[in-house]
């Protein structure tokens, strides 16, 4: 019997069915080893030797694999067909060798780009050895990311409190977002005007022509800069005689886009489906691993991490057959279309992302898929089929119009584009992040010399707009254009930027947080080379050459480390005051924007003669006065919006006055405390007065957005909703440690949002309390059934008091904060459950051994654990 090792249990189950009883398929559940989160895991002095550590959750799996290997005739490593997959196979093989579990057994590597019976059997018939060049490329990238993270992040912690980490790709992506924000802030709108005439032909058809020339001078978009000039030209047009100068029609064609790569799939899924990069990859992973169709688990798409844009010949043939049969011969080009990758090095690329069987139409599998899977599969299917269809045939018509008014000659132009044959557009059209204004539609039939009547003339004012903020899609596109990172890492990079609090999403646009801008300014001031786009792209190119076997991975690391270590040594002796001085200079326009009254933006509004500057505190940076401690004026880095009355005020030591309570006449104050911002009603106990009523700001509420109305709402809690019809006791709504709730007679039920606290009525509250009671002691409700555990028993996502979790038997594992409970897969759930089971076993033993006499000793590991946790705040790969 042959032992086959794959990454996920879902793949293991499917592939075992394909291969039959002569094979045993086991899953590694992804990576089994990693570099320990401590200094010294990569040792530059020993030519970058690395210490690997088997993950706790992988120990049992590796034991099972090692045990199965003893009785196997052959070991086949069938992990994913990319660099990471090659690395996982290498790690598994290294562990088996270290345990002396291989002996003289043959070991081979097999790769398949799709989980179908044909693809798997074909791969098994053509095994190969592990690709050492791909493994070395993985080692180089992993070592680089470790060295940057563990060397640079501690410098950030010491010199820039509040900053969490820096990373080789993460920091460059953050710089792109911050630079775009700076462009927007520096942007000054420019006024311009456009003029157009609504013209009628001799046949009474109308069309709109825009002014493009005046008295022999060509007019650009910004040529007409003020109202006086616009009115003068409008007057000339209103008294002019119009005629057709020329008509020109030119045919042109539009070709389809190639099938999806990882990057283009992430971009298009955001534009058309609203998925972020992580969600796209999660859904694509499930489509790749397969779904149950007619009692058989079938992979619906090929591998979703690829730079390739071409398809296998048999896939092209299948798509062409489908086009010919379903759309007709005219939609099928004479020859198959070939696409070529534009990346500098695509040796790791496989096929483009495509359906494993193009004949499996989206409508045929829709019932077997959830909504996200169905939408993404349809997107991939349409793009794949469209890529082999005929070009769209267009006709672009341009009408040039003369306008004469005495000695003045004005030129106008109308353009229109019509589709003569839709071709691939009948099925698919690529989306855009920021569409340009285009004139479409058919123009009326006219000939040169025809007279035209002016129905009306318009003059419209416009202002230039700043460049748009990046979406995840447009940032990924920009990173790919610059050669920064690789498509397989983009989703993780986007997640890290959000998780670190460096950026936030606003209407699907990436906005840098203050913390992100400070980190970027710090790196540009003291580590500029390592956030330069060309440097990062050149490093990626070297790593690609390692993949191709053209460069030694240690040589690449030596070149990098020599200069990087020197830069680290230079920064170690720099005082925090020097860092602040550099940041004040670099971020001056952002932190101290011009004031409307023209006064010095850095003068202190509280004491008058102090100067404002960046200060560093325990929890990060803020703006403070140079006359501290006599003047305790502080504010957040970003000047709040000028639109709200509260936003115009700054936080002082005494807090920010929001107004007066209309019922009591007492002051309502916004203050900042040890545990964050809060609102307060009434006197200050620090001045010897009685304790006032206070309420912390709930999650999602920002201090610079607080108003008197919102503060009074918070201070009114808990709110009595009414009496319960069965007991007559009151039902209340309030905010607690775990969020908004309703309560009655000591029983609680969660509310979905803070807004519900102020609006929920008696009927809804009674229903929520009844539902909670009906759930039993645990209060858990099943959100999603995931399937069977390999050891038996159901696995499901549950809704708990403290958030969603996955359950198997008596084991509950909390979901990560950024994990959508509706998108988690069985494989991911099994990993969480196994990790919790391993951790839980240790906890129980430790608790059993602990006695009251040893309480003080038991507390000691907590300190080291905190230190260890701190060390784990390293950069992403």
PDB file of C-alpha atoms in Angstrom, residues 719-733 741-744 749 751 756-771:
ATOM      1  CA  UNK A 719     -33.304  51.774  29.699  1.00  0.00           C
ATOM      2  CA  UNK A 720     -36.529  50.250  30.958  1.00  0.00           C
ATOM      3  CA  UNK A 721     -38.487  48.812  28.039  1.00  0.00           C
ATOM      4  CA  UNK A 722     -41.611  47.654  29.854  1.00  0.00           C
ATOM      5  CA  UNK A 723     -42.982  44.894  32.092  1.00  0.00           C
ATOM      6  CA  UNK A 724     -42.903  41.199  31.270  1.00  0.00           C
ATOM      7  CA  UNK A 725     -46.470  39.889  30.734  1.00  0.00           C
ATOM      8  CA  UNK A 726     -45.828  36.701  32.755  1.00  0.00           C
ATOM      9  CA  UNK A 727     -43.989  38.048  35.798  1.00  0.00           C
ATOM     10  CA  UNK A 728     -44.797  41.731  35.759  1.00  0.00           C
ATOM     11  CA  UNK A 729     -41.115  42.431  36.392  1.00  0.00           C
ATOM     12  CA  UNK A 730     -39.278  45.060  34.324  1.00  0.00           C
ATOM     13  CA  UNK A 731     -37.404  44.338  31.102  1.00  0.00           C
ATOM     14  CA  UNK A 732     -34.359  46.542  30.577  1.00  0.00           C
ATOM     15  CA  UNK A 733     -31.834  47.188  27.806  1.00  0.00           C
ATOM     16  CA  UNK A 741     -28.253  43.152  25.952  1.00  0.00           C
ATOM     17  CA  UNK A 742     -31.811  42.908  27.230  1.00  0.00           C
ATOM     18  CA  UNK A 743     -32.489  41.490  30.695  1.00  0.00           C
ATOM     19  CA  UNK A 744     -35.394  40.291  32.815  1.00  0.00           C
ATOM     20  CA  UNK A 749     -30.109  37.940  25.883  1.00  0.00           C
ATOM     21  CA  UNK A 751     -28.631  42.359  21.063  1.00  0.00           C
ATOM     22  CA  UNK A 756     -30.746  48.192  19.281  1.00  0.00           C
ATOM     23  CA  UNK A 757     -30.302  49.208  22.927  1.00  0.00           C
ATOM     24  CA  UNK A 758     -32.054  52.503  22.223  1.00  0.00           C
ATOM     25  CA  UNK A 759     -34.755  51.182  19.891  1.00  0.00           C
ATOM     26  CA  UNK A 760     -35.667  47.613  20.895  1.00  0.00           C
ATOM     27  CA  UNK A 761     -39.302  47.248  21.949  1.00  0.00           C
ATOM     28  CA  UNK A 762     -41.020  44.958  24.445  1.00  0.00           C
ATOM     29  CA  UNK A 763     -42.172  42.353  21.889  1.00  0.00           C
ATOM     30  CA  UNK A 764     -38.707  41.932  20.400  1.00  0.00           C
ATOM     31  CA  UNK A 765     -37.079  41.800  23.851  1.00  0.00           C
ATOM     32  CA  UNK A 766     -39.528  39.120  25.060  1.00  0.00           C
ATOM     33  CA  UNK A 767     -38.849  37.055  21.923  1.00  0.00           C
ATOM     34  CA  UNK A 768     -35.073  37.294  22.411  1.00  0.00           C
ATOM     35  CA  UNK A 769     -35.341  36.243  26.042  1.00  0.00           C
ATOM     36  CA  UNK A 770     -37.596  33.330  25.100  1.00  0.00           C
ATOM     37  CA  UNK A 771     -35.200  32.193  22.357  1.00  0.00           C
TER      38      UNK A 771
END
